[in-house]
Tab-separated table of C-alpha atoms in Angstrom:
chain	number	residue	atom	x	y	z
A	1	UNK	CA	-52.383	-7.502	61.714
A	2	UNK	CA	-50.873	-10.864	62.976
A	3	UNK	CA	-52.655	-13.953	61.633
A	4	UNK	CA	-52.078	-15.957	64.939
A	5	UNK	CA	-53.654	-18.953	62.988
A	6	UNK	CA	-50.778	-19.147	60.740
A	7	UNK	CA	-48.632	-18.154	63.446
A	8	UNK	CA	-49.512	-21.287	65.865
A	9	UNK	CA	-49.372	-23.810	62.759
A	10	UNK	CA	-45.876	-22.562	61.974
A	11	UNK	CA	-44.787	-22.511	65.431
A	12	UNK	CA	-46.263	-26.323	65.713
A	13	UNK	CA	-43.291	-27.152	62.809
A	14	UNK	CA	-40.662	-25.054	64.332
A	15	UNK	CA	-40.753	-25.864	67.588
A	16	UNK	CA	-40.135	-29.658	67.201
A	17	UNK	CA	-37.551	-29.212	64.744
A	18	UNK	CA	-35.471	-27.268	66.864
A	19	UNK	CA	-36.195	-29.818	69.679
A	20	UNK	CA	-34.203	-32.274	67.327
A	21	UNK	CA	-31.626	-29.556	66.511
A	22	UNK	CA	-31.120	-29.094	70.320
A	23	UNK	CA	-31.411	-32.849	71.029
A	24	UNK	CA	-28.371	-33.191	68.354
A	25	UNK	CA	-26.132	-30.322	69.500
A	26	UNK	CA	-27.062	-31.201	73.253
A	27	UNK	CA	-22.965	-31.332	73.876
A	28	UNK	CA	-22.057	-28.297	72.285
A	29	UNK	CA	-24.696	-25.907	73.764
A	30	UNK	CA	-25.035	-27.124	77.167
A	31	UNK	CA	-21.402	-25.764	78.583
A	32	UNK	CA	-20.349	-24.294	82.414
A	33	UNK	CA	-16.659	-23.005	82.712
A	34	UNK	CA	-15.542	-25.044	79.693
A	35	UNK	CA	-16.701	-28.452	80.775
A	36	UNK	CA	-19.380	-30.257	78.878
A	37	UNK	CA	-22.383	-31.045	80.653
A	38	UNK	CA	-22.346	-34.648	79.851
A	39	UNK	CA	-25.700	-37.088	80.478
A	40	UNK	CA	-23.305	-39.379	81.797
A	41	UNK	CA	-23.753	-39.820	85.552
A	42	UNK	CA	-20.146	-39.966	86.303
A	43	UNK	CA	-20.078	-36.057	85.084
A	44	UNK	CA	-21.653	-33.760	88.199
A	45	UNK	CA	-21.469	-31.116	90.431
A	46	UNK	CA	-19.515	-32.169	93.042
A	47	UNK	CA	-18.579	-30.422	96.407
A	48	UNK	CA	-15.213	-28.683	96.973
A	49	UNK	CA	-13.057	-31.217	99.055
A	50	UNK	CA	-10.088	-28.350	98.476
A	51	UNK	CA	-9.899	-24.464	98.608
A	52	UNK	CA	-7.201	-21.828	98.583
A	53	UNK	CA	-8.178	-19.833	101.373
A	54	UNK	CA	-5.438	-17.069	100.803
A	55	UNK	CA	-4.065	-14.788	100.927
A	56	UNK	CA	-5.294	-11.717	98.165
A	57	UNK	CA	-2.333	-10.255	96.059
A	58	UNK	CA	-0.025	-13.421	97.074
A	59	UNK	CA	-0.754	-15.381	93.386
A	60	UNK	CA	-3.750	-17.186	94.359
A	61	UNK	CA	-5.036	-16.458	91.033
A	62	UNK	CA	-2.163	-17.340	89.102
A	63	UNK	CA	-1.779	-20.574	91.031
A	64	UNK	CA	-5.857	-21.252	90.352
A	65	UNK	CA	-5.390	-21.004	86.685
A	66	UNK	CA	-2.317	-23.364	86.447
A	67	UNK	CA	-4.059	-25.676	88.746
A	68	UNK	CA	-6.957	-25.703	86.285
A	69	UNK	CA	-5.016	-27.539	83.494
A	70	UNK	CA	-4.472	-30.450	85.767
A	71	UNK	CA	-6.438	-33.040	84.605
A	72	UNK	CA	-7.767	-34.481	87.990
A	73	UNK	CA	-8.886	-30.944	89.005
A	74	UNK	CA	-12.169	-29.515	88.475
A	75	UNK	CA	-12.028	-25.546	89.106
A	76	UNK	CA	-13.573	-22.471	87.771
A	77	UNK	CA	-10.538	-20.376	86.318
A	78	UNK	CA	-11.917	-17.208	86.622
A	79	UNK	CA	-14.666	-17.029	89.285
A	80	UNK	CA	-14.007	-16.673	92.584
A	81	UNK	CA	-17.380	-18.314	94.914
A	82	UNK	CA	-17.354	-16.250	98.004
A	83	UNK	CA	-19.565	-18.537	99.647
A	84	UNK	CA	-18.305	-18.645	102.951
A	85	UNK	CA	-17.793	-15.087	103.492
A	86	UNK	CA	-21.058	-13.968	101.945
A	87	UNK	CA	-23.717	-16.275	103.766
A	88	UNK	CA	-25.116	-16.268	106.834
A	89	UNK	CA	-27.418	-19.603	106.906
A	90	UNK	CA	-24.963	-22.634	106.804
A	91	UNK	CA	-27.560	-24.387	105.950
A	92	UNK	CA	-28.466	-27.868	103.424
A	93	UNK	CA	-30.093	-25.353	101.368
A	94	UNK	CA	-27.422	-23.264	101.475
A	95	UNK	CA	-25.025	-25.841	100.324
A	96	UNK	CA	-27.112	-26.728	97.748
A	97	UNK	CA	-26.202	-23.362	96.715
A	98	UNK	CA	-22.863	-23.418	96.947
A	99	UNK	CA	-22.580	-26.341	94.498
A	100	UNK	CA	-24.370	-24.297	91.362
A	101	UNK	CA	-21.686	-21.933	91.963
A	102	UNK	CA	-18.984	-24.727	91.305
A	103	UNK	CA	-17.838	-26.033	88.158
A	104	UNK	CA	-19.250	-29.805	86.544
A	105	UNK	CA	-16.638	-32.708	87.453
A	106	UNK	CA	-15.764	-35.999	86.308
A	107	UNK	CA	-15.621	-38.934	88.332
A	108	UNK	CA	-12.123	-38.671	89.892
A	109	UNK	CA	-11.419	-35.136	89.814
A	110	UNK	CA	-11.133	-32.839	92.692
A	111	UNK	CA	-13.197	-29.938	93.193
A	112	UNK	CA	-11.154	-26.771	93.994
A	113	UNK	CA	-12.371	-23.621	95.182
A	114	UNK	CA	-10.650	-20.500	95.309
A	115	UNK	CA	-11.822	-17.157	97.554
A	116	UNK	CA	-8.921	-15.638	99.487
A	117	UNK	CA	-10.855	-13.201	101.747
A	118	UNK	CA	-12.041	-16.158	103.595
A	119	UNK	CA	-8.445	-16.495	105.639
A	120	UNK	CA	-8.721	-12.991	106.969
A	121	UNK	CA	-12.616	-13.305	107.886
A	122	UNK	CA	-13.002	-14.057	111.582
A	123	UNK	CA	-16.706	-15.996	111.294
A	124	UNK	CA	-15.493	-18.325	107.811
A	125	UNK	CA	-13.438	-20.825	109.804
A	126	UNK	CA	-16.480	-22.227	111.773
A	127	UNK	CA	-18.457	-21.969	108.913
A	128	UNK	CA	-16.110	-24.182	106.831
A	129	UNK	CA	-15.963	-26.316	109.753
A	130	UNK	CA	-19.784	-27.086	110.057
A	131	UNK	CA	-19.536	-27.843	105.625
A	132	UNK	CA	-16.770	-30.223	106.637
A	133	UNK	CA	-18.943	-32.224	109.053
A	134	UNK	CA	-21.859	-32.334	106.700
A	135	UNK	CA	-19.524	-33.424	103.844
A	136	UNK	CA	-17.498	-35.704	106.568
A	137	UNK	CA	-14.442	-35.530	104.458
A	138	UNK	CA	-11.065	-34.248	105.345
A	139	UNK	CA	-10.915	-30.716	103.746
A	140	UNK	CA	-7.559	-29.471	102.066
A	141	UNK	CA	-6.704	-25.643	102.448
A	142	UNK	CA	-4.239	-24.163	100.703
A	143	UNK	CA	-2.592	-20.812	101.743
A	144	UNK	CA	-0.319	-18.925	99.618
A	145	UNK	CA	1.847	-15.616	101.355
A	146	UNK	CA	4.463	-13.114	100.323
A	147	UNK	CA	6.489	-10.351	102.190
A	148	UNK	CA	3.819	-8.787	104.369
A	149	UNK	CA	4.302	-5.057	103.715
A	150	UNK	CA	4.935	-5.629	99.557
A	151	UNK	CA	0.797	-7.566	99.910
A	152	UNK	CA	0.008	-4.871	102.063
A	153	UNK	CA	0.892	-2.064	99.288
A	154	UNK	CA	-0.287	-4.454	96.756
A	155	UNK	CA	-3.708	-4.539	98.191
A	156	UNK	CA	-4.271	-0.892	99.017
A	157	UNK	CA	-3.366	0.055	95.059
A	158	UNK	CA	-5.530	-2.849	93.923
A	159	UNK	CA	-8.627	-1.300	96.117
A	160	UNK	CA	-7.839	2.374	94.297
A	161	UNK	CA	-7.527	1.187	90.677
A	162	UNK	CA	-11.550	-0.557	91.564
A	163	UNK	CA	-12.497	2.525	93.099
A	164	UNK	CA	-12.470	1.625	97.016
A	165	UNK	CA	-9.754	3.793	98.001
A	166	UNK	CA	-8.427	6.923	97.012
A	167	UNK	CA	-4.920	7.051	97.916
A	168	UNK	CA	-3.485	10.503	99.166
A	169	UNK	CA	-0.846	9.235	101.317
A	170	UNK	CA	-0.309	5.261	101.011
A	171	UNK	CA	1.853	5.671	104.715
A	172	UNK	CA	-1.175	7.017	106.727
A	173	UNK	CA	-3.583	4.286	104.724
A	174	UNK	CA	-1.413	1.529	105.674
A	175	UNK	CA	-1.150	3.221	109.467
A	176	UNK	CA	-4.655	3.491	110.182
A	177	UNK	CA	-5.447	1.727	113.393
A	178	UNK	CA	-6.857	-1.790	112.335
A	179	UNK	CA	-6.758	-1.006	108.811
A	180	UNK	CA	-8.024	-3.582	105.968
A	181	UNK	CA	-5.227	-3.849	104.709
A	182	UNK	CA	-2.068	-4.681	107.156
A	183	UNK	CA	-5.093	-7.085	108.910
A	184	UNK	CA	-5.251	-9.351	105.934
A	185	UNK	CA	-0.872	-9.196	105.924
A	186	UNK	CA	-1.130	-10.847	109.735
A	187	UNK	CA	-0.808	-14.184	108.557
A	188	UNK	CA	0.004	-15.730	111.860
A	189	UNK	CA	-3.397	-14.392	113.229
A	190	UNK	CA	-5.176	-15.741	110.232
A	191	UNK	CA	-3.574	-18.721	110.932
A	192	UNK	CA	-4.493	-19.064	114.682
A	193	UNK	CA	-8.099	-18.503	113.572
A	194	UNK	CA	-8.892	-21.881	111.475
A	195	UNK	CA	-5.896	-23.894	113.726
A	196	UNK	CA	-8.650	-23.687	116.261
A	197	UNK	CA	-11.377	-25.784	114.149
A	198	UNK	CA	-8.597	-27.632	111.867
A	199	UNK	CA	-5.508	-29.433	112.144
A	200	UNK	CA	-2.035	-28.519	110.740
A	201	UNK	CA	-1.516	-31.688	108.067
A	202	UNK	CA	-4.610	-30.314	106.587
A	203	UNK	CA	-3.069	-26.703	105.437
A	204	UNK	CA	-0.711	-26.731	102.879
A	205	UNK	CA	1.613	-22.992	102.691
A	206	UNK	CA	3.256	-21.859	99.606
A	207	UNK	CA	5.861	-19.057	99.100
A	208	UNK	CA	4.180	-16.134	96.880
A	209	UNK	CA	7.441	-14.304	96.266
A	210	UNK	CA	8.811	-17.844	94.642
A	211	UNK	CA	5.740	-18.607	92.635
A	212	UNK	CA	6.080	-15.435	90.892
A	213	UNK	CA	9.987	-15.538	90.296
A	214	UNK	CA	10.876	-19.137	89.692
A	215	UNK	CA	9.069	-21.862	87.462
A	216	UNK	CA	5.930	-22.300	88.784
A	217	UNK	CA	6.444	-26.545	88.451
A	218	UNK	CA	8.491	-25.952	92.162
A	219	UNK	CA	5.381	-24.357	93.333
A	220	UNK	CA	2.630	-27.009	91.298
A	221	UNK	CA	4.310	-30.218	92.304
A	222	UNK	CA	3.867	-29.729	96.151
A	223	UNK	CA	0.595	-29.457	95.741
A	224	UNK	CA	-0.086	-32.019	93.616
A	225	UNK	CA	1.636	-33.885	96.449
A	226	UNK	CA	-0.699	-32.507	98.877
A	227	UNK	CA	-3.949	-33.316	97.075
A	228	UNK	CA	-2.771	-36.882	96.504
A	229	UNK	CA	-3.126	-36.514	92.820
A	230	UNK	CA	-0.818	-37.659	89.786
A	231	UNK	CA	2.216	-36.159	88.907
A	232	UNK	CA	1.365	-33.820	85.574
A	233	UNK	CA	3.374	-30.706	85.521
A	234	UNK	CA	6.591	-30.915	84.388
A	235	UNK	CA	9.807	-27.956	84.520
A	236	UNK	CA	9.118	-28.251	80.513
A	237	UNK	CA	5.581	-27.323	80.505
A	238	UNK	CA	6.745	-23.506	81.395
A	239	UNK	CA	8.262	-20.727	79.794
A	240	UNK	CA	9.819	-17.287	80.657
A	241	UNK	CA	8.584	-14.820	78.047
A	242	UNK	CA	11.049	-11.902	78.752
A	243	UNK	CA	8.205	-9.231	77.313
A	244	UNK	CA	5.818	-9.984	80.278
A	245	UNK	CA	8.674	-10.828	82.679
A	246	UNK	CA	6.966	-13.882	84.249
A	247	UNK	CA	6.206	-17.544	83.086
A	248	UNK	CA	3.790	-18.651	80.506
A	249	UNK	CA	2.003	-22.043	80.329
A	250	UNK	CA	3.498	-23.472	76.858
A	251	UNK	CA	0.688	-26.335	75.585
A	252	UNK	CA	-1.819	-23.713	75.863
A	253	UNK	CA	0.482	-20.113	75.204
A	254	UNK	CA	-1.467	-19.412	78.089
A	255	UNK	CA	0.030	-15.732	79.608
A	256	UNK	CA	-1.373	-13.908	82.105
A	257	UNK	CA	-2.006	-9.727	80.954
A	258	UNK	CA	1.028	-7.589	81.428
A	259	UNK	CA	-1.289	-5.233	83.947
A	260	UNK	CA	-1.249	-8.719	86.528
A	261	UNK	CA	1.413	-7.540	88.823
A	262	UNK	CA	2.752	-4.129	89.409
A	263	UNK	CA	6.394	-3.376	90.242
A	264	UNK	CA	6.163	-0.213	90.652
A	265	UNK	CA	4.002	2.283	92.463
A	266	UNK	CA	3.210	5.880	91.774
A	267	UNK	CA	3.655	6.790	96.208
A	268	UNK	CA	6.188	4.707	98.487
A	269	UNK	CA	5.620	3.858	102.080
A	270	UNK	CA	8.239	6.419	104.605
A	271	UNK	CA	11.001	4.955	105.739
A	272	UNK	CA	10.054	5.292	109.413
A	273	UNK	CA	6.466	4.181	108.206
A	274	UNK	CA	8.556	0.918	106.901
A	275	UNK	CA	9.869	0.101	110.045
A	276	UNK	CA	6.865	0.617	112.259
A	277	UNK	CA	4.890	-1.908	109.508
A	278	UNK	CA	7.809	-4.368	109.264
A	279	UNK	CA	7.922	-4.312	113.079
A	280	UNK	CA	4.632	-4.968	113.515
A	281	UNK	CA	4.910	-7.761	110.866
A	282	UNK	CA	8.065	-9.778	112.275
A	283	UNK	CA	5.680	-10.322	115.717
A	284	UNK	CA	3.322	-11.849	113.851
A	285	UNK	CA	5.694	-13.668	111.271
A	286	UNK	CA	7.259	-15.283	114.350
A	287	UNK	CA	3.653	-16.233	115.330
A	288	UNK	CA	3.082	-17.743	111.451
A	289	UNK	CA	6.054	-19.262	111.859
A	290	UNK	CA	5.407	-21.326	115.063
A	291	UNK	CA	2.129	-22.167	114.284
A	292	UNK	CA	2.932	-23.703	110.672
A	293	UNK	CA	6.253	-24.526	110.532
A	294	UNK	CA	6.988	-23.097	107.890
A	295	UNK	CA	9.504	-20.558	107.055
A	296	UNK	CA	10.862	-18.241	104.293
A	297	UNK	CA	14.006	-16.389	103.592
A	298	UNK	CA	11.731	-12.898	103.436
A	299	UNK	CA	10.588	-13.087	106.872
A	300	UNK	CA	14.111	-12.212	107.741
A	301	UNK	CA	13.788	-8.331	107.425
């Protein structure tokens, strides 16, 4: 039988001793995302003042995770918040949620956000318009794109291997009136969407098919540029590794898994299927095109 007497006069030694131990080791326990939650005032949660909006399968990942190493950044590397797509009361209190899902910051750094379903979302435009009046800051958005169809096929696979698709015939998935996944490839409709509540200086666009080809410094330093932050990455600070067939991050070996990225598929879109798509595509490119200004030697089909 328990002798709760001795019980409670143990506990009464215990408990305060490991109220010292955690007093001690307060800045190794207490950790979010890899930042130390510091007593110091100057390190808080601080609203995102920049997100990448888009688009899925373009590198928005792989651009997060580089982005994280900057040291005026603030970003969780792996987590992706899904605020604006997931709640319906844009609310105070619902802001207040939205910062416990973002990473601590120091005094200086920029909060970045990443969820790339929010460029394709008709209702997340307004919604990011009402957070920027209650901030009353400027937002940043950053958008990165690829070739429309090679997302596209991208997507659908990516949907199979978590168990939302079961692929058959990738041409009639991808020829499906409306389907998910040519929607979220019509950039210049996207685009149109949050040009309506936004202006154009406050989108920055970045070339998907370049970011995964060339060192990603030509792809880093624009931004950095964009978020008015110090120069830090340097044409040095990468590395091809010819195993993985991409670049590596060299201070930190940092690689991503050889599964990120697939160059091959195990079904092919039809040929006829291809032009319908890429039809359907160079409309809208033209749109993307006009609207941002931007343009890239794969919209030429």
């Amino acid at each position: 039988m328990i002798n709760f007497c001795k019980l409670f006069k143990f506990s009464k030694i215990v408990v305060p001793f490991l109220f010292i131990i955690l007093l001690t080791y307060r800045e190794h326990i207490c950790r979010t995302n890899s930042e130390y939650i510091s007593w110091d005032s100057n390190v808080q949660k601080r609203f995102p003042t920049a997100i990448i909006i888009g688009s899925q399968k373009c590198g928005t990942s792989v651009l997060l995770h580089y982005l994280s190493f900057h040291p005026s950044i603030a970003s969780n590397k792996y987590l992706e918040t899904h605020f604006f797509d997931s709640v319906q009361n844009n609310s105070i209190t619902g802001y207040n949620s939205y910062l416990r899902k973002v990473p601590f910051s120091k005094k200086g750094q920029i909060t970045l956000e990443k969820s790339p379903n929010y460029f394709y979302r008709p209702e997340v435009p307004q919604l990011v318009h009402d957070y920027q009046k209650y901030l009353q800051v400027k937002l940043k958005f950053i958008i990165v794109v690829r070739q429309p169809l090679r997302r596209a096929v991208s997507h659908a696979f990516h949907s199979e291997r978590h168990g939302k698709l079961k692929i058959t015939n990738l041409t009639e998935v991808l020829l499906e009136p409306k389907n998910h996944y040519v929607r979220t490839s019509l950039y210049g409709k996207n685009l149109k969407s949050w040009l309506n509540f936004f202006s154009p200086d406050q989108f920055l666009i970045l070339d998907g098919e370049k970011l995964a080809r060339e060192n990603p410094v030509k792809t880093l330093q624009p931004v950095e540029k964009f978020l008015n932050i110090p120069t830090y990455f340097t044409e040095f600070d990468f590395f091809i590794n010819t195993n993985k067939g991409f670049y590596c991050y060299r201070y930190l070996l940092f690689c991503f898994p050889t599964k990120t990225g697939h160059k091959k598929y195990p079904q092919n879109v039809t040929e006829n299927g291809i032009q319908f798509l890429n039809s359907v595509f160079a409309e809208d490119l033209n749109l993307f095109s006009q609207l941002s200004g931007y343009y890239f030697d794969w919209m030429q089909n």
